[in-house]
mmCIF file of C-alpha atoms in Angstrom:
data_model
loop_
_atom_site.group_PDB
_atom_site.id
_atom_site.type_symbol
_atom_site.label_atom_id
_atom_site.label_comp_id
_atom_site.label_asym_id
_atom_site.label_seq_id
_atom_site.Cartn_x
_atom_site.Cartn_y
_atom_site.Cartn_z
ATOM 1 C CA PRO A 1 138.008 315.259 140.592
ATOM 2 C CA GLU A 2 135.608 317.415 142.294
ATOM 3 C CA SER A 3 132.635 314.552 141.907
ATOM 4 C CA LYS A 4 134.464 312.471 143.921
ATOM 5 C CA LYS A 5 134.945 314.586 146.845
ATOM 6 C CA LYS A 6 131.140 314.989 146.592
ATOM 7 C CA LYS A 7 130.449 311.684 147.046
ATOM 8 C CA LYS A 8 132.678 311.254 150.038
ATOM 9 C CA GLY A 9 130.979 313.681 151.949
ATOM 10 C CA ALA A 10 127.588 312.008 150.797
ATOM 11 C CA GLY A 11 126.286 308.911 152.775
ATOM 12 C CA THR A 12 124.080 308.522 155.813
ATOM 13 C CA PRO A 13 125.259 308.618 159.327
ATOM 14 C CA GLU A 14 124.141 304.451 159.250
ATOM 15 C CA GLU A 15 126.314 304.151 155.844
ATOM 16 C CA GLN A 16 129.332 306.268 157.411
ATOM 17 C CA LYS A 17 128.918 303.507 160.885
ATOM 18 C CA ALA A 18 129.031 300.891 158.353
ATOM 19 C CA HIS A 19 131.919 302.225 156.664
ATOM 20 C CA GLU A 20 134.194 302.554 159.775
ATOM 21 C CA GLU A 21 132.893 299.065 161.322
ATOM 22 C CA LEU A 22 134.142 297.562 158.034
ATOM 23 C CA LEU A 23 137.297 299.428 157.984
ATOM 24 C CA ALA A 24 137.977 298.059 161.344
ATOM 25 C CA LYS A 25 137.518 294.539 160.705
ATOM 26 C CA VAL A 26 139.483 294.674 157.173
ATOM 27 C CA LYS A 27 142.552 297.254 158.171
ATOM 28 C CA PRO A 28 143.779 294.614 160.650
ATOM 29 C CA LEU A 29 143.669 291.876 158.381
ATOM 30 C CA ILE A 30 145.382 293.647 155.812
ATOM 31 C CA CYS A 31 147.806 294.816 158.402
ATOM 32 C CA GLU A 32 148.171 290.796 159.296
ATOM 33 C CA VAL A 33 148.940 290.008 155.760
ATOM 34 C CA TYR A 34 151.628 292.612 155.232
ATOM 35 C CA GLN A 35 153.143 291.954 158.174
ATOM 36 C CA ALA A 36 153.528 288.297 157.020
ATOM 37 C CA HIS A 37 154.446 288.798 153.802
ATOM 38 C CA ASN A 38 155.525 293.104 153.073
ATOM 39 C CA PRO A 39 156.228 294.781 155.699
ATOM 40 C CA ALA A 40 157.317 297.795 153.769
ATOM 41 C CA LYS A 41 153.658 297.729 152.604
ATOM 42 C CA LEU A 42 152.334 298.283 156.363
ATOM 43 C CA GLU A 43 152.631 302.124 155.833
ATOM 44 C CA ASP A 44 150.968 302.028 152.361
ATOM 45 C CA VAL A 45 147.586 300.361 154.196
ATOM 46 C CA ASP A 46 145.865 303.784 154.856
ATOM 47 C CA GLN A 47 146.749 305.602 151.714
ATOM 48 C CA LEU A 48 145.417 301.872 149.815
ATOM 49 C CA LEU A 49 142.396 301.953 152.011
ATOM 50 C CA ALA A 50 141.505 305.852 150.860
ATOM 51 C CA LYS A 51 142.058 304.659 147.649
ATOM 52 C CA TYR A 52 139.850 301.852 147.806
ATOM 53 C CA LYS A 53 137.305 303.401 149.460
ATOM 54 C CA GLY A 54 133.701 301.313 149.388
ATOM 55 C CA ARG A 55 135.944 298.526 147.891
ATOM 56 C CA GLU A 56 137.718 297.079 151.049
ATOM 57 C CA GLU A 57 136.919 293.978 151.122
ATOM 58 C CA MET A 58 137.622 293.662 147.345
ATOM 59 C CA LEU A 59 141.165 294.953 148.342
ATOM 60 C CA TYR A 60 142.108 292.743 151.350
ATOM 61 C CA HIS A 61 140.704 289.699 148.868
ATOM 62 C CA GLY A 62 143.012 290.790 146.071
ATOM 63 C CA ILE A 63 146.435 291.222 148.751
ATOM 64 C CA CYS A 64 145.476 287.510 149.963
ATOM 65 C CA GLU A 65 145.181 286.220 146.104
ATOM 66 C CA LYS A 66 148.521 287.945 145.767
ATOM 67 C CA TYR A 67 150.152 286.372 148.591
ATOM 68 C CA ASN A 68 148.668 283.371 148.254
ATOM 69 C CA VAL A 69 147.009 283.500 151.923
ATOM 70 C CA GLU A 70 143.467 281.921 152.890
ATOM 71 C CA PRO A 71 141.118 285.404 153.543
ATOM 72 C CA LYS A 72 139.746 285.214 156.856
ATOM 73 C CA LEU A 73 136.432 286.993 155.384
ATOM 74 C CA PRO A 74 134.409 285.588 152.718
ATOM 75 C CA LYS A 75 133.936 287.120 149.214
ATOM 76 C CA PRO A 76 131.561 289.720 148.589
ATOM 77 C CA ALA A 77 128.426 287.781 146.986
ATOM 78 C CA ALA A 78 129.044 289.444 143.887
ATOM 79 C CA ALA A 79 132.260 288.211 143.476
ATOM 80 C CA GLU A 80 131.499 284.001 144.916
ATOM 81 C CA ALA A 81 128.340 284.594 141.965
ATOM 82 C CA ALA A 82 130.226 284.368 139.086
ATOM 83 C CA PRO A 83 132.422 281.452 139.008
ATOM 84 C CA ALA A 84 129.769 279.520 140.699
ATOM 85 C CA GLU A 85 127.357 280.052 137.845
ATOM 86 C CA GLY A 86 129.885 278.376 135.240
ATOM 87 C CA ASP A 87 130.209 275.397 137.379
ATOM 88 C CA ALA A 88 126.658 274.641 137.571
ATOM 89 C CA ALA A 89 125.994 275.172 133.951
ATOM 90 C CA ALA A 90 127.802 272.185 132.670
ATOM 91 C CA PRO A 91 126.027 269.392 134.762
ATOM 92 C CA ALA A 92 122.803 270.681 133.596
ATOM 93 C CA GLU A 93 123.844 270.772 130.156
ATOM 94 C CA ALA A 94 124.825 266.945 130.441
ATOM 95 C CA GLU A 95 121.438 265.900 132.339
ATOM 96 C CA PRO A 96 119.606 265.773 128.815
ATOM 97 C CA LYS A 97 121.975 264.167 126.748
ATOM 98 C CA ALA A 98 121.799 261.342 129.281
ATOM 99 C CA ASP A 99 118.526 261.075 128.470
ATOM 100 C CA ALA A 100 119.080 260.922 125.035
#
């Protein structure tokens, strides 16, 4: 638990500013989803954001998925890459078979 506390204090001023900007973007979007689908959760938003510090976009996308809402933020690149690789692999494997 102590190592987590040290991490929270770490970070350059630029990183902290970027994190604050991300929070300013993500928090209202999360509130918007909860307002429409589960208003009781609105009081938990700050607690959730603290729990998922550094993973706010993932949290937002998870909430959108849960309530079947189209996210207003693009998914982080790492999340998009995994399904795309699987889709791209199938046609590539089929091409050599077509030549034979």
